[in-house]
Amino acid sequence: MASTFECSRNDVINNCGVLFAAVMVWWLASPWPDIVIGSLMVLIFLRSALRVMIEAAPQLRAT
C-alpha cells in the first residue's frame, strides 16, 4: 500500500516538475531549469525507493 502511495505521489510531482521545467527553459532560454528539476526528481524518487525497501525488509526477512 505504501508503494502505491509513493508511486502516485511521485507521478504527480514528476508531471508538475516537467511542466514547470519546460516553462522555465522556454522563459529563460537556458537548459539549467531542466537540469535542476530533473536532479530534484531523482532525489525524490531515490528517497521513495529507500522508504519502500526499508518498509519491505522486515517482511522479506520473515519469509
PDB file of C-alpha atoms in Angstrom:
ATOM      1  CA  MET A   1       0.000   0.000   0.000  1.00  0.00           C
ATOM      2  CA  ALA A   2       2.821   2.416   0.830  1.00  0.00           C
ATOM      3  CA  SER A   3       4.436   1.723  -2.528  1.00  0.00           C
ATOM      4  CA  THR A   4       1.217   2.637  -4.337  1.00  0.00           C
ATOM      5  CA  PHE A   5       1.028   5.936  -2.484  1.00  0.00           C
ATOM      6  CA  GLU A   6       4.687   6.703  -3.167  1.00  0.00           C
ATOM      7  CA  CYS A   7       4.331   5.946  -6.891  1.00  0.00           C
ATOM      8  CA  SER A   8       1.181   8.024  -7.238  1.00  0.00           C
ATOM      9  CA  ARG A   9       2.722  10.945  -5.397  1.00  0.00           C
ATOM     10  CA  ASN A  10       5.890  10.688  -7.481  1.00  0.00           C
ATOM     11  CA  ASP A  11       3.848  10.708 -10.691  1.00  0.00           C
ATOM     12  CA  VAL A  12       2.169  13.957  -9.671  1.00  0.00           C
ATOM     13  CA  ILE A  13       5.492  15.523  -8.674  1.00  0.00           C
ATOM     14  CA  ASN A  14       7.073  14.328 -11.920  1.00  0.00           C
ATOM     15  CA  ASN A  15       4.311  15.744 -14.113  1.00  0.00           C
ATOM     16  CA  CYS A  16       4.292  19.108 -12.340  1.00  0.00           C
ATOM     17  CA  GLY A  17       8.091  19.241 -12.411  1.00  0.00           C
ATOM     18  CA  VAL A  18       8.241  18.544 -16.134  1.00  0.00           C
ATOM     19  CA  LEU A  19       5.700  21.267 -16.881  1.00  0.00           C
ATOM     20  CA  PHE A  20       7.467  23.758 -14.618  1.00  0.00           C
ATOM     21  CA  ALA A  21      10.870  22.945 -16.124  1.00  0.00           C
ATOM     22  CA  ALA A  22       9.506  23.306 -19.653  1.00  0.00           C
ATOM     23  CA  VAL A  23       8.105  26.754 -18.901  1.00  0.00           C
ATOM     24  CA  MET A  24      11.316  27.867 -17.213  1.00  0.00           C
ATOM     25  CA  VAL A  25      13.503  26.570 -20.071  1.00  0.00           C
ATOM     26  CA  TRP A  26      11.321  28.449 -22.548  1.00  0.00           C
ATOM     27  CA  TRP A  27      11.248  31.622 -20.443  1.00  0.00           C
ATOM     28  CA  LEU A  28      14.963  31.698 -19.577  1.00  0.00           C
ATOM     29  CA  ALA A  29      16.235  30.091 -22.815  1.00  0.00           C
ATOM     30  CA  SER A  30      18.559  28.009 -20.660  1.00  0.00           C
ATOM     31  CA  PRO A  31      18.854  24.264 -20.001  1.00  0.00           C
ATOM     32  CA  TRP A  32      19.556  24.784 -16.281  1.00  0.00           C
ATOM     33  CA  PRO A  33      15.948  24.656 -15.033  1.00  0.00           C
ATOM     34  CA  ASP A  34      15.557  21.241 -16.654  1.00  0.00           C
ATOM     35  CA  ILE A  35      18.789  20.017 -15.068  1.00  0.00           C
ATOM     36  CA  VAL A  36      17.839  21.318 -11.615  1.00  0.00           C
ATOM     37  CA  ILE A  37      14.266  19.970 -11.696  1.00  0.00           C
ATOM     38  CA  GLY A  38      15.473  16.627 -13.064  1.00  0.00           C
ATOM     39  CA  SER A  39      18.045  16.349 -10.272  1.00  0.00           C
ATOM     40  CA  LEU A  40      15.428  17.135  -7.630  1.00  0.00           C
ATOM     41  CA  MET A  41      13.111  14.492  -9.074  1.00  0.00           C
ATOM     42  CA  VAL A  42      15.899  11.904  -8.946  1.00  0.00           C
ATOM     43  CA  LEU A  43      16.419  12.663  -5.251  1.00  0.00           C
ATOM     44  CA  ILE A  44      12.684  12.364  -4.553  1.00  0.00           C
ATOM     45  CA  PHE A  45      12.493   9.026  -6.395  1.00  0.00           C
ATOM     46  CA  LEU A  46      15.536   7.637  -4.595  1.00  0.00           C
ATOM     47  CA  ARG A  47      14.078   8.677  -1.236  1.00  0.00           C
ATOM     48  CA  SER A  48      10.805   6.941  -2.090  1.00  0.00           C
ATOM     49  CA  ALA A  49      12.602   3.794  -3.217  1.00  0.00           C
ATOM     50  CA  LEU A  50      14.587   3.669   0.020  1.00  0.00           C
ATOM     51  CA  ARG A  51      11.413   4.102   2.067  1.00  0.00           C
ATOM     52  CA  VAL A  52       9.675   1.237   0.282  1.00  0.00           C
ATOM     53  CA  MET A  53      12.718  -1.028   0.655  1.00  0.00           C
ATOM     54  CA  ILE A  54      13.049  -0.222   4.356  1.00  0.00           C
ATOM     55  CA  GLU A  55       9.370  -0.978   4.937  1.00  0.00           C
ATOM     56  CA  ALA A  56       9.599  -4.217   2.926  1.00  0.00           C
ATOM     57  CA  ALA A  57      12.771  -5.509   4.594  1.00  0.00           C
ATOM     58  CA  PRO A  58      11.104  -6.908   7.744  1.00  0.00           C
ATOM     59  CA  GLN A  59       8.524  -8.730   5.650  1.00  0.00           C
ATOM     60  CA  LEU A  60      11.219 -10.208   3.436  1.00  0.00           C
ATOM     61  CA  ARG A  61      13.178 -11.377   6.464  1.00  0.00           C
ATOM     62  CA  ALA A  62      10.071 -13.044   7.897  1.00  0.00           C
ATOM     63  CA  THR A  63       9.624 -15.302   4.877  1.00  0.00           C
TER      64      THR A  63
END
